[in-house]
Amino acid sequence: MASHKKVIKIEEQVTLQQLAAKMSLKATDVLMKLLSMGMTGVHINSTLDADTAKILASEFGWTVEDVAVSEEQSLTAATEVVGKSDEGNEPRPAIVTVMGHVDHGKTSLLDRIRKASVAEGEAGGITQHIGAYRVETPRGTLAFLDTPGHEAFTAMRARGASVTDIVILVVAADDGVMPQTREAISHAQAAKVPIVVAVNKIDKPGADAEKIMRDLSSLGLQPEEWGGDTQFVHVSAKMGQGIDRLLESVQLVAEIQELRANPKKRASGTVIEALLDRGRGPVARIMVQDGTLRTGDVLLAGSAWGKVRALTDEMGRSVAEAGPSTPVEVLGLNEVPSAGDPVHSVKDGKTAEEIAETRRKKAKTLIPQDSRVSLEALTKNLQEADQLELKLIIKGDVQGSVEAVVHAVSKLSNEKVKVTIVSAGVGAITEGDVNLAVASKAIIVGFNVRSAGKASQLAESEGIEIRLYNIIYNAVDDIKSAMEGLLPATKVEKQLGRAEVRQVFKITKVGIVAGCMVIQGTMKRTAEARLVRDGAVIWSGRLSGLRRFKEDAKEVEQGFECGISLDGYHDVKERDIVECFDIEEIKTKLF
């Protein structure tokens, strides 16, 4: 029997190097033993599961004890209700997700339902950030979750289905079943969530509701009038037709499900969206699914935790508590959680911190030191190796976008190139990201964000490539083209000038004019432009006016003041940065 000294405690998994250190042995000796046992494709940084570690350690006379169950046990203990815990469950509102193909009227339908516009400011007409809100109907309350409609955002939409009770599938009567429609159905069916079909645009010429019903019945959605169990409702989001009947159908399905929750329990739910706000710190928008969340509660969200400082509802109003099926914005976490993370209200901060730390350790990935690569160099290097690893650091404006980009590029791995995501996070590209890219030899991909501070100068001096995008397909296409060795003429952004907004004027017949100081380069009237606020791009387009005093100017040099008006955009604030740039096409040199 092994003595006390010959016992190693591990949590679920351990790296070969860590295991060797615990046994006071050389990592190479332990690796050789593992290879002699028939394991292939392993190295000293390989992660071993508990079973493998037990067998390997026993070869050296050690016993491995797996203490990983502690997290689940401590979470159960920390979320137990003190006092009257079994007062019975009460009915709760259904959480409804609206899914469907892009341009099928999903956003318009939501607008009709909640009588408010969410379409403004969306890049490329795609709802890129998930929103949630409660809607009062004649038959009761419904909570709506709005997920993106494009196939590249599969990860976000799949998560929406896992949080939801009912799916409204929007299909345009004049267009029919599209690939994204099939995708939405498969997500809902996999999550065993009932579907109510909204056949939209029924007022348009060429609308064929019967064809939609035939097509969907072949995908397992048999209409009720044909003897099936799926409700089909004909609607027109534009005309407001059939909306009441749709909500009635959803409530009917909800009543059949008999959804219940116990508001007296500690809150549990899911992170829908998370971002880093410059003034407020980490902000998490969560859907409370059971129990009640109150200000002052200690909250655990994935590997983030903190005391709830403030709760805000979807209308921006402060609330003291949020019951079951309530979306709410939470302030007070120590870091930005990931969208889709489970949320639990726990009894004390110490337990929350311990569980969060355990989760963080599990999530830590080892970054192998490999040769640096740029997209252009990748094509050339493909001829010299069997398989290359393309490492990426992804930064985005909100967690949902980051997750969608990660999901889209992760699918690009093939037998020649393996795509590895070294790090993915929210916020502007920082010097820390560049240093991580240097250490891991990665490329930085920015989605709707800019470089902060001296990050771009550091990247230039270190030879790190930063690629900035505001449309996901461009990022995916660039990476894919490089991997296929077919990189076309590269569109390179040539920075011309930057101006800081010092004062905003409202001028009759002209509109909003930003009084700016050119702080770098030259501002050109004909160049492309973008507006940057707190490191994030909030508008891009062209300048509609550039003035020096009262005269129109073609360009204004660094150190001079000027008046700038942006084409079709008026929400300019002091301290915003206006950047202007040219797009140059450069032929890729492969040799």
Coordinates of C-alpha atoms in Angstrom, one line a residue:
M1 CA 0.0 0.0 0.0
A2 CA 1.3 3.4 -0.9
S3 CA 2.3 5.7 1.9
H4 CA 0.7 9.1 2.4
K5 CA 3.6 10.7 0.5
K6 CA 3.0 8.6 -2.6
V7 CA -0.5 10.1 -3.2
I8 CA -1.0 12.8 -5.9
K9 CA -4.2 14.9 -5.9
I10 CA -5.3 16.2 -9.3
E11 CA -8.5 18.0 -10.6
E12 CA -10.0 16.1 -13.5
Q13 CA -6.9 16.6 -15.7
V14 CA -3.2 17.4 -15.4
T15 CA -0.4 18.1 -17.9
L16 CA 2.4 15.5 -18.2
Q17 CA 4.9 18.1 -17.0
Q18 CA 2.8 18.9 -13.9
L19 CA 2.4 15.2 -13.1
A20 CA 6.2 14.6 -13.4
A21 CA 6.8 17.6 -11.1
K22 CA 4.4 16.1 -8.5
M23 CA 6.3 12.8 -8.6
S24 CA 9.7 14.6 -8.5
L25 CA 10.7 13.0 -11.8
K26 CA 12.0 14.3 -15.1
A27 CA 9.3 15.0 -17.6
T28 CA 11.2 13.2 -20.3
D29 CA 11.3 10.0 -18.2
V30 CA 7.6 10.1 -17.7
L31 CA 7.0 10.9 -21.4
M32 CA 9.2 7.8 -22.4
K33 CA 7.1 5.6 -20.0
L34 CA 3.9 6.9 -21.6
L35 CA 5.2 6.3 -25.1
S36 CA 6.3 2.8 -24.1
M37 CA 2.7 2.1 -22.9
G38 CA 1.5 2.7 -26.5
M39 CA 0.3 6.3 -26.3
T40 CA 1.1 8.3 -29.5
G41 CA 1.1 12.0 -30.4
V42 CA 1.9 13.1 -26.9
H43 CA 4.6 15.6 -25.6
I44 CA 5.5 17.1 -22.2
N45 CA 2.7 19.8 -22.5
S46 CA 0.0 17.2 -23.3
T47 CA -3.0 17.2 -21.0
L48 CA -3.8 13.8 -19.4
D49 CA -7.2 12.8 -18.1
A50 CA -7.6 11.4 -14.6
D51 CA -7.7 7.7 -15.8
T52 CA -4.5 8.0 -17.9
A53 CA -2.8 9.9 -15.0
K54 CA -3.7 7.1 -12.6
I55 CA -2.3 4.3 -14.8
L56 CA 0.9 6.3 -15.6
A57 CA 1.5 7.2 -11.9
S58 CA 1.0 3.6 -10.8
E59 CA 4.0 2.7 -13.0
F60 CA 6.1 4.8 -10.7
G61 CA 4.5 3.6 -7.5
W62 CA 2.2 6.6 -7.0
T63 CA -1.6 6.7 -6.4
V64 CA -3.6 9.5 -8.1
E65 CA -6.7 10.9 -6.3
D66 CA -9.2 12.8 -8.4
V67 CA -10.6 15.7 -6.3
A68 CA -12.5 17.3 -9.2
V69 CA -16.0 16.6 -7.9
S70 CA -15.5 19.4 -5.4
E71 CA -16.7 22.2 -7.8
E72 CA -20.1 20.6 -8.3
Q73 CA -20.5 19.8 -4.6
S74 CA -19.4 23.3 -3.5
L75 CA -21.8 24.9 -6.1
T76 CA -24.7 22.8 -4.8
A77 CA -23.8 23.8 -1.2
A78 CA -23.4 27.4 -2.1
T79 CA -26.8 27.7 -3.9
E80 CA -28.8 26.0 -1.2
V81 CA -31.7 28.1 0.1
V82 CA -31.7 29.0 3.8
G83 CA -35.0 28.8 5.6
K84 CA -38.3 28.1 3.7
S85 CA -37.0 26.6 0.5
D86 CA -39.9 24.4 -0.5
E87 CA -42.8 26.8 -0.7
G88 CA -43.7 25.4 -4.2
N89 CA -43.1 26.5 -7.7
E90 CA -45.2 29.1 -9.5
P91 CA -46.0 29.5 -13.2
R92 CA -43.3 31.6 -15.1
P93 CA -43.4 33.4 -18.4
A94 CA -42.1 31.5 -21.5
I95 CA -38.7 32.5 -22.9
V96 CA -39.2 32.7 -26.7
T97 CA -36.4 32.8 -29.3
V98 CA -37.1 34.2 -32.8
M99 CA -35.0 32.4 -35.4
G100 CA -34.9 32.4 -39.2
H101 CA -33.0 33.3 -42.3
V102 CA -31.5 36.8 -42.8
D103 CA -34.0 39.1 -44.6
H104 CA -37.0 37.0 -43.8
G105 CA -38.4 39.7 -41.6
K106 CA -37.3 38.4 -38.2
T107 CA -36.2 41.9 -36.9
S108 CA -39.4 43.6 -38.4
L109 CA -41.5 41.0 -36.6
L110 CA -39.8 41.7 -33.3
D111 CA -40.3 45.4 -33.9
R112 CA -44.0 44.8 -34.4
I113 CA -44.2 42.7 -31.2
R114 CA -42.5 45.2 -29.0
K115 CA -43.3 48.3 -31.1
A116 CA -39.7 49.6 -31.0
S117 CA -36.9 49.6 -33.6
V118 CA -33.8 47.5 -33.1
A119 CA -32.6 47.7 -36.7
E120 CA -30.7 50.9 -36.5
G121 CA -26.9 50.7 -36.4
E122 CA -26.6 47.1 -37.5
A123 CA -23.7 46.3 -39.8
G124 CA -24.7 44.7 -43.1
G125 CA -28.3 44.3 -41.9
I126 CA -27.5 41.5 -39.5
T127 CA -28.5 41.5 -35.8
Q128 CA -25.0 40.9 -34.4
H129 CA -25.7 41.3 -30.7
I130 CA -28.3 39.4 -28.8
G131 CA -31.0 41.4 -27.1
A132 CA -33.7 40.3 -24.6
Y133 CA -36.9 41.9 -23.4
R134 CA -40.3 41.1 -21.9
V135 CA -43.6 41.7 -23.8
E136 CA -47.0 41.9 -22.2
T137 CA -49.7 40.1 -24.2
P138 CA -53.5 39.8 -23.4
R139 CA -52.8 36.2 -22.2
G140 CA -49.8 37.1 -20.1
T141 CA -46.1 37.9 -20.3
L142 CA -43.5 36.5 -22.7
A143 CA -39.7 37.0 -22.6
F144 CA -38.1 37.3 -26.0
L145 CA -34.5 36.5 -26.9
D146 CA -33.3 37.8 -30.3
T147 CA -30.6 35.8 -31.9
P148 CA -28.7 36.6 -35.2
G149 CA -30.1 35.2 -38.4
H150 CA -26.9 34.4 -40.4
E151 CA -25.3 31.0 -40.6
A152 CA -21.9 32.5 -39.5
F153 CA -23.5 33.1 -36.1
T154 CA -24.5 29.5 -35.5
A155 CA -22.8 29.5 -32.2
M156 CA -24.9 32.3 -30.8
R157 CA -28.1 30.9 -32.3
A158 CA -27.5 27.5 -30.8
R159 CA -27.0 29.0 -27.4
G160 CA -30.3 30.9 -27.8
A161 CA -32.1 27.6 -28.4
S162 CA -30.6 26.1 -25.2
V163 CA -31.9 29.0 -23.1
T164 CA -35.3 29.1 -24.6
D165 CA -38.7 27.4 -24.1
I166 CA -40.3 28.1 -27.5
V167 CA -38.9 29.0 -30.9
I168 CA -40.7 31.2 -33.4
L169 CA -39.4 30.2 -36.8
V170 CA -39.8 33.1 -39.3
V171 CA -40.0 32.0 -42.9
A172 CA -40.8 34.5 -45.8
A173 CA -43.8 33.3 -47.8
D174 CA -42.2 34.7 -51.0
D175 CA -38.8 33.1 -50.5
G176 CA -39.2 29.7 -48.9
V177 CA -37.0 27.4 -46.8
M178 CA -33.3 28.5 -46.9
P179 CA -30.1 26.8 -45.5
Q180 CA -30.3 29.0 -42.3
T181 CA -33.9 28.0 -41.9
R182 CA -32.9 24.3 -41.8
E183 CA -30.1 25.2 -39.4
A184 CA -32.5 26.9 -37.0
I185 CA -34.9 23.9 -37.1
S186 CA -32.0 21.5 -36.3
H187 CA -30.9 23.6 -33.4
A188 CA -34.5 23.8 -31.9
Q189 CA -35.1 20.0 -32.5
A190 CA -31.7 19.1 -30.9
A191 CA -32.7 21.2 -27.9
K192 CA -36.1 19.5 -27.9
V193 CA -37.8 23.0 -28.0
P194 CA -41.3 23.3 -29.6
I195 CA -41.5 25.4 -32.7
V196 CA -44.2 27.8 -33.8
V197 CA -43.9 28.8 -37.5
A198 CA -44.5 32.4 -38.5
V199 CA -45.1 32.5 -42.3
N200 CA -44.2 36.2 -42.9
K201 CA -44.6 38.6 -45.8
I202 CA -48.0 37.0 -46.5
D203 CA -49.2 40.3 -48.1
K204 CA -46.5 40.3 -50.8
P205 CA -47.3 39.2 -54.4
G206 CA -45.8 35.8 -55.0
A207 CA -46.4 34.7 -51.4
D208 CA -47.1 30.9 -51.3
A209 CA -47.9 29.8 -47.8
E210 CA -48.9 26.3 -49.0
K211 CA -45.4 25.7 -50.4
I212 CA -43.8 26.8 -47.1
M213 CA -46.0 24.3 -45.3
R214 CA -45.1 21.5 -47.7
D215 CA -41.4 22.2 -47.5
L216 CA -41.4 22.4 -43.7
S217 CA -43.5 19.2 -43.3
S218 CA -40.7 17.4 -45.1
L219 CA -38.3 18.7 -42.4
G220 CA -40.5 17.3 -39.6
L221 CA -42.7 20.3 -38.9
Q222 CA -46.2 18.9 -39.8
P223 CA -48.9 21.6 -39.7
E224 CA -51.8 21.1 -37.2
E225 CA -54.4 21.4 -40.0
W226 CA -52.6 18.5 -41.8
G227 CA -52.8 16.3 -38.7
G228 CA -49.4 17.4 -37.2
D229 CA -48.5 19.2 -34.0
T230 CA -46.8 22.3 -35.3
Q231 CA -48.7 25.6 -35.3
F232 CA -48.4 27.7 -38.5
V233 CA -49.5 31.4 -38.3
H234 CA -49.7 33.6 -41.4
V235 CA -48.4 37.1 -40.5
S236 CA -47.3 40.3 -42.1
A237 CA -44.8 42.2 -39.9
K238 CA -45.1 45.2 -42.2
M239 CA -48.9 45.4 -42.1
G240 CA -49.2 44.1 -38.5
Q241 CA -51.4 41.3 -39.7
G242 CA -51.6 38.0 -37.6
I243 CA -49.4 39.3 -34.8
D244 CA -52.1 38.8 -32.1
R245 CA -52.7 35.3 -33.3
L246 CA -49.0 34.5 -33.3
L247 CA -48.7 35.6 -29.7
E248 CA -51.8 33.6 -28.8
S249 CA -50.3 30.5 -30.4
V250 CA -47.1 30.9 -28.4
Q251 CA -49.0 31.3 -25.2
L252 CA -51.0 28.1 -26.0
V253 CA -47.8 26.2 -26.5
A254 CA -46.4 27.7 -23.2
E255 CA -49.5 26.6 -21.3
I256 CA -49.1 23.0 -22.5
Q257 CA -45.5 23.0 -21.3
E258 CA -46.6 24.2 -17.8
L259 CA -43.5 26.2 -17.2
R260 CA -42.7 26.7 -13.5
A261 CA -40.0 28.3 -11.3
N262 CA -39.5 29.0 -7.7
P263 CA -38.9 32.8 -7.1
K264 CA -37.9 32.1 -3.5
K265 CA -34.7 30.2 -4.6
R266 CA -31.3 31.8 -5.2
A267 CA -31.2 33.0 -8.9
S268 CA -29.9 30.8 -11.7
G269 CA -29.8 31.6 -15.4
T270 CA -27.6 32.2 -18.4
V271 CA -25.4 35.0 -19.7
I272 CA -26.9 36.2 -23.0
E273 CA -24.4 39.0 -23.7
A274 CA -21.4 40.5 -22.0
L275 CA -19.2 43.5 -22.8
L276 CA -16.6 45.7 -21.2
D277 CA -17.9 49.3 -20.7
R278 CA -15.3 52.0 -20.1
G279 CA -17.2 53.8 -17.4
R280 CA -19.1 50.9 -15.8
G281 CA -16.6 48.0 -16.1
P282 CA -17.7 44.4 -17.0
V283 CA -21.4 44.4 -17.9
A284 CA -23.3 41.1 -18.2
R285 CA -26.8 40.8 -19.6
I286 CA -28.4 37.7 -18.2
M287 CA -31.6 35.8 -18.4
V288 CA -32.8 34.8 -15.0
Q289 CA -34.4 31.3 -15.5
D290 CA -35.1 30.3 -11.9
G291 CA -35.2 32.0 -8.5
T292 CA -34.9 35.8 -7.9
L293 CA -31.7 37.9 -8.3
R294 CA -31.4 41.0 -6.1
T295 CA -28.9 43.8 -5.8
G296 CA -26.3 42.8 -3.2
D297 CA -26.3 39.1 -4.1
V298 CA -23.0 37.4 -4.8
L299 CA -23.1 36.2 -8.4
L300 CA -21.0 33.6 -10.2
A301 CA -21.0 33.6 -14.0
G302 CA -18.6 31.1 -15.6
S303 CA -15.2 32.1 -14.3
A304 CA -16.4 35.7 -13.3
W305 CA -17.9 36.6 -10.0
G306 CA -18.8 39.6 -7.9
K307 CA -21.4 41.3 -5.8
V308 CA -24.3 42.7 -7.8
R309 CA -23.9 46.5 -7.6
A310 CA -26.8 47.4 -9.9
L311 CA -29.6 45.7 -12.0
T312 CA -31.1 47.4 -15.0
D313 CA -34.0 46.1 -17.1
E314 CA -34.2 46.2 -20.9
M315 CA -35.7 49.7 -20.9
G316 CA -32.6 51.0 -19.0
R317 CA -34.5 51.4 -15.7
S318 CA -32.9 50.4 -12.3
V319 CA -34.6 47.5 -10.6
A320 CA -34.1 46.0 -7.2
E321 CA -34.7 42.4 -8.2
A322 CA -35.4 40.2 -11.2
G323 CA -37.6 37.1 -11.0
P324 CA -37.8 34.0 -13.3
S325 CA -37.8 34.6 -17.1
T326 CA -36.5 38.2 -16.6
P327 CA -33.6 39.6 -18.7
V328 CA -31.5 42.0 -16.7
E329 CA -28.2 43.8 -17.0
V330 CA -25.8 43.2 -14.1
L331 CA -22.9 45.4 -12.9
G332 CA -20.3 44.3 -10.3
L333 CA -18.5 41.3 -11.8
N334 CA -14.7 41.2 -11.7
E335 CA -14.3 40.3 -15.4
V336 CA -16.3 39.9 -18.6
P337 CA -18.0 36.4 -18.6
S338 CA -18.6 34.5 -21.9
A339 CA -22.0 34.5 -23.5
G340 CA -23.7 31.3 -22.7
D341 CA -22.0 30.9 -19.2
P342 CA -24.2 29.5 -16.5
V343 CA -25.1 32.1 -13.8
H344 CA -25.7 31.3 -10.1
S345 CA -26.4 33.4 -7.1
V346 CA -24.2 32.0 -4.3
K347 CA -24.2 32.5 -0.5
D348 CA -20.8 34.1 -0.1
G349 CA -17.9 35.8 -2.0
K350 CA -15.2 33.3 -0.8
T351 CA -17.0 30.3 -2.3
A352 CA -17.8 32.2 -5.5
E353 CA -14.1 33.2 -5.9
E354 CA -12.9 29.6 -5.3
I355 CA -15.3 28.1 -7.9
A356 CA -14.4 30.8 -10.4
E357 CA -10.7 30.1 -9.9
T358 CA -11.2 26.4 -10.4
R359 CA -13.1 27.1 -13.7
R360 CA -10.4 29.5 -14.8
K361 CA -7.6 26.9 -14.2
K362 CA -9.6 24.3 -16.3
A363 CA -10.1 26.8 -19.1
K364 CA -6.4 27.8 -19.3
T365 CA -4.9 26.6 -22.6
L366 CA -1.2 26.0 -23.0
I367 CA 0.4 28.1 -25.8
P368 CA 3.1 26.2 -27.6
Q369 CA 6.0 28.3 -28.9
D370 CA 5.9 28.1 -32.6
S371 CA 7.2 30.1 -35.6
R372 CA 5.4 33.3 -36.3
V373 CA 3.2 33.4 -39.4
S374 CA 1.3 36.0 -41.4
L375 CA -1.5 35.2 -43.8
E376 CA 0.8 36.0 -46.8
A377 CA 3.6 33.9 -45.4
L378 CA 1.2 31.0 -44.8
T379 CA 0.8 30.3 -48.5
K380 CA 4.6 30.0 -49.0
N381 CA 5.1 27.9 -45.9
L382 CA 2.4 25.4 -46.9
Q383 CA 4.8 24.0 -49.5
E384 CA 7.4 23.3 -46.7
A385 CA 5.4 21.5 -44.1
D386 CA 2.8 18.7 -43.8
Q387 CA 0.5 20.7 -41.5
L388 CA 0.8 24.3 -40.3
E389 CA -0.8 25.8 -37.3
L390 CA -2.4 29.3 -37.8
K391 CA -2.8 30.9 -34.4
L392 CA -5.3 33.7 -33.9
I393 CA -6.0 36.2 -31.2
I394 CA -9.6 37.5 -31.6
K395 CA -10.9 40.8 -30.1
G396 CA -14.4 42.1 -30.6
D397 CA -16.7 44.8 -29.3
V398 CA -19.1 42.4 -27.5
Q399 CA -18.9 38.8 -26.4
G400 CA -21.5 37.6 -28.8
S401 CA -19.5 38.9 -31.8
V402 CA -16.3 37.4 -30.5
E403 CA -18.0 34.0 -30.1
A404 CA -19.4 34.1 -33.6
V405 CA -16.0 35.0 -35.1
V406 CA -14.3 32.2 -33.1
H407 CA -16.9 29.7 -34.3
A408 CA -16.7 30.8 -37.9
V409 CA -12.9 30.6 -38.1
S410 CA -12.5 27.5 -36.0
K411 CA -14.4 25.6 -38.8
L412 CA -11.7 26.5 -41.3
S413 CA -9.2 23.9 -40.1
N414 CA -8.2 21.4 -42.8
E415 CA -5.6 18.7 -43.4
K416 CA -3.0 21.3 -44.3
V417 CA -3.7 24.1 -41.8
K418 CA -5.0 23.8 -38.3
V419 CA -6.6 27.0 -36.9
T420 CA -5.9 27.6 -33.2
I421 CA -7.6 30.3 -31.2
V422 CA -5.0 31.4 -28.6
S423 CA -7.2 34.0 -27.0
A424 CA -10.6 35.6 -27.6
G425 CA -11.9 38.6 -25.6
V426 CA -13.9 41.8 -25.5
G427 CA -12.5 45.3 -25.9
A428 CA -9.9 47.3 -27.9
I429 CA -6.6 45.6 -29.0
T430 CA -4.1 46.3 -26.2
E431 CA -0.4 46.0 -25.7
G432 CA -1.1 42.9 -23.7
D433 CA -2.7 41.3 -26.8
V434 CA 0.3 42.2 -28.9
N435 CA 2.7 40.7 -26.2
L436 CA 0.6 37.5 -26.2
A437 CA 0.8 37.4 -30.0
V438 CA 4.6 37.8 -29.8
A439 CA 4.8 34.9 -27.2
S440 CA 2.5 32.6 -29.2
K441 CA 3.4 33.8 -32.7
A442 CA -0.2 34.6 -33.5
I443 CA -2.1 37.0 -35.8
I444 CA -4.5 39.5 -34.2
V445 CA -8.0 39.7 -35.7
G446 CA -10.1 42.7 -34.6
F447 CA -13.8 42.8 -35.1
N448 CA -15.5 46.2 -34.8
V449 CA -12.6 47.4 -32.5
R450 CA -9.4 49.4 -32.9
S451 CA -5.9 49.4 -31.4
A452 CA -5.7 51.2 -28.0
G453 CA -2.7 53.2 -26.7
K454 CA 0.7 52.1 -28.2
A455 CA -0.6 48.7 -29.3
S456 CA -0.2 49.4 -33.1
Q457 CA 3.3 50.8 -32.7
L458 CA 4.3 47.8 -30.6
A459 CA 2.8 45.4 -33.2
E460 CA 4.7 47.2 -36.0
S461 CA 8.0 47.0 -34.1
E462 CA 7.5 43.3 -33.2
G463 CA 6.3 42.3 -36.7
I464 CA 2.9 41.2 -35.4
E465 CA 0.0 41.4 -37.9
I466 CA -3.2 43.1 -36.9
R467 CA -6.2 42.6 -39.2
L468 CA -9.3 44.7 -38.6
Y469 CA -12.7 43.8 -39.9
N470 CA -16.3 44.9 -39.4
I471 CA -18.0 42.2 -41.4
I472 CA -17.4 38.6 -40.4
Y473 CA -17.4 37.2 -43.9
N474 CA -14.4 39.4 -44.9
A475 CA -12.4 37.9 -42.0
V476 CA -13.4 34.4 -42.8
D477 CA -12.8 34.9 -46.5
D478 CA -9.3 36.4 -45.9
I479 CA -8.2 33.5 -43.7
K480 CA -9.7 30.9 -45.9
S481 CA -8.1 32.4 -49.1
A482 CA -4.7 32.3 -47.4
M483 CA -5.2 28.7 -46.3
E484 CA -6.1 27.7 -49.8
G485 CA -3.1 29.4 -51.2
L486 CA -5.3 31.6 -53.3
L487 CA -4.9 35.0 -51.6
P488 CA -6.1 37.6 -54.1
A489 CA -4.9 41.2 -54.3
T490 CA -4.9 42.4 -50.7
K491 CA -6.9 45.5 -49.8
V492 CA -4.7 47.4 -47.4
E493 CA -5.9 50.3 -45.4
K494 CA -3.6 53.4 -45.6
Q495 CA -4.1 55.6 -42.6
L496 CA -4.3 59.3 -43.6
G497 CA -5.3 61.3 -40.5
R498 CA -7.0 61.4 -37.1
A499 CA -9.0 64.2 -35.7
E500 CA -10.4 64.5 -32.1
V501 CA -13.8 66.0 -31.6
R502 CA -13.5 69.0 -29.3
Q503 CA -17.0 70.5 -29.6
V504 CA -20.3 69.6 -31.3
F505 CA -22.3 72.3 -33.1
K506 CA -25.9 72.3 -34.4
I507 CA -26.1 74.6 -37.4
T508 CA -29.4 75.4 -39.2
K509 CA -29.7 74.0 -42.7
V510 CA -26.4 72.1 -42.2
G511 CA -27.1 69.8 -39.2
I512 CA -24.5 68.5 -36.8
V513 CA -20.9 69.7 -37.3
A514 CA -18.1 68.4 -35.2
G515 CA -15.4 71.0 -34.3
C516 CA -12.2 69.0 -34.4
M517 CA -8.4 69.3 -34.0
V518 CA -6.3 67.2 -36.4
I519 CA -4.0 65.3 -34.1
Q520 CA -2.2 63.1 -36.7
G521 CA -1.6 63.2 -40.4
T522 CA -4.0 64.9 -42.8
M523 CA -7.8 64.8 -43.0
K524 CA -9.0 64.5 -46.6
R525 CA -12.5 65.4 -47.8
T526 CA -12.6 62.5 -50.4
A527 CA -11.2 59.7 -48.2
E528 CA -13.1 56.9 -46.4
A529 CA -13.8 57.7 -42.7
R530 CA -14.8 56.1 -39.5
L531 CA -15.9 57.3 -36.0
V532 CA -14.2 55.7 -33.0
R533 CA -15.5 55.9 -29.4
D534 CA -13.7 54.2 -26.5
G535 CA -11.7 52.0 -28.9
A536 CA -14.8 50.7 -30.8
V537 CA -15.8 51.7 -34.3
I538 CA -19.4 53.0 -34.1
W539 CA -19.8 54.4 -37.7
S540 CA -18.0 54.1 -41.0
G541 CA -18.7 55.8 -44.3
R542 CA -17.6 59.1 -45.9
L543 CA -17.3 62.7 -44.8
S544 CA -20.1 64.9 -46.1
G545 CA -18.2 68.1 -45.3
L546 CA -14.7 69.3 -44.3
R547 CA -14.3 73.0 -43.5
R548 CA -11.5 75.3 -42.4
F549 CA -13.1 78.4 -40.8
K550 CA -16.1 79.0 -43.1
E551 CA -14.5 77.7 -46.3
D552 CA -14.8 74.2 -47.7
A553 CA -11.4 72.5 -47.6
K554 CA -10.0 69.5 -49.6
E555 CA -7.6 68.6 -46.8
V556 CA -6.6 69.9 -43.3
E557 CA -3.1 69.2 -41.9
Q558 CA -2.1 68.1 -38.4
G559 CA -2.3 70.9 -35.7
F560 CA -5.1 72.8 -37.4
E561 CA -8.8 73.0 -36.4
C562 CA -11.6 72.0 -38.8
G563 CA -15.3 71.4 -39.0
I564 CA -16.3 67.8 -40.0
S565 CA -19.8 66.5 -40.8
L566 CA -20.4 62.8 -41.3
D567 CA -22.5 61.4 -44.1
G568 CA -25.9 60.3 -42.6
Y569 CA -24.6 60.1 -39.0
H570 CA -25.3 62.7 -36.3
D571 CA -24.6 61.1 -32.9
V572 CA -21.2 62.6 -32.5
K573 CA -19.8 63.3 -29.0
E574 CA -16.8 65.2 -27.6
R575 CA -13.6 63.2 -27.4
D576 CA -14.7 60.9 -30.3
I577 CA -12.0 60.3 -32.9
V578 CA -12.6 60.7 -36.6
E579 CA -10.2 58.7 -38.7
C580 CA -9.8 59.0 -42.5
F581 CA -8.1 56.4 -44.7
D582 CA -7.6 55.2 -48.2
I583 CA -8.0 51.6 -49.4
E584 CA -5.1 50.4 -51.6
E585 CA -5.0 47.1 -53.5
I586 CA -1.7 45.4 -53.3
K587 CA -0.9 42.2 -55.3
T588 CA 0.2 39.4 -52.9
K589 CA 3.8 38.3 -53.3
L590 CA 4.0 34.6 -52.6
F591 CA 7.8 34.2 -53.0

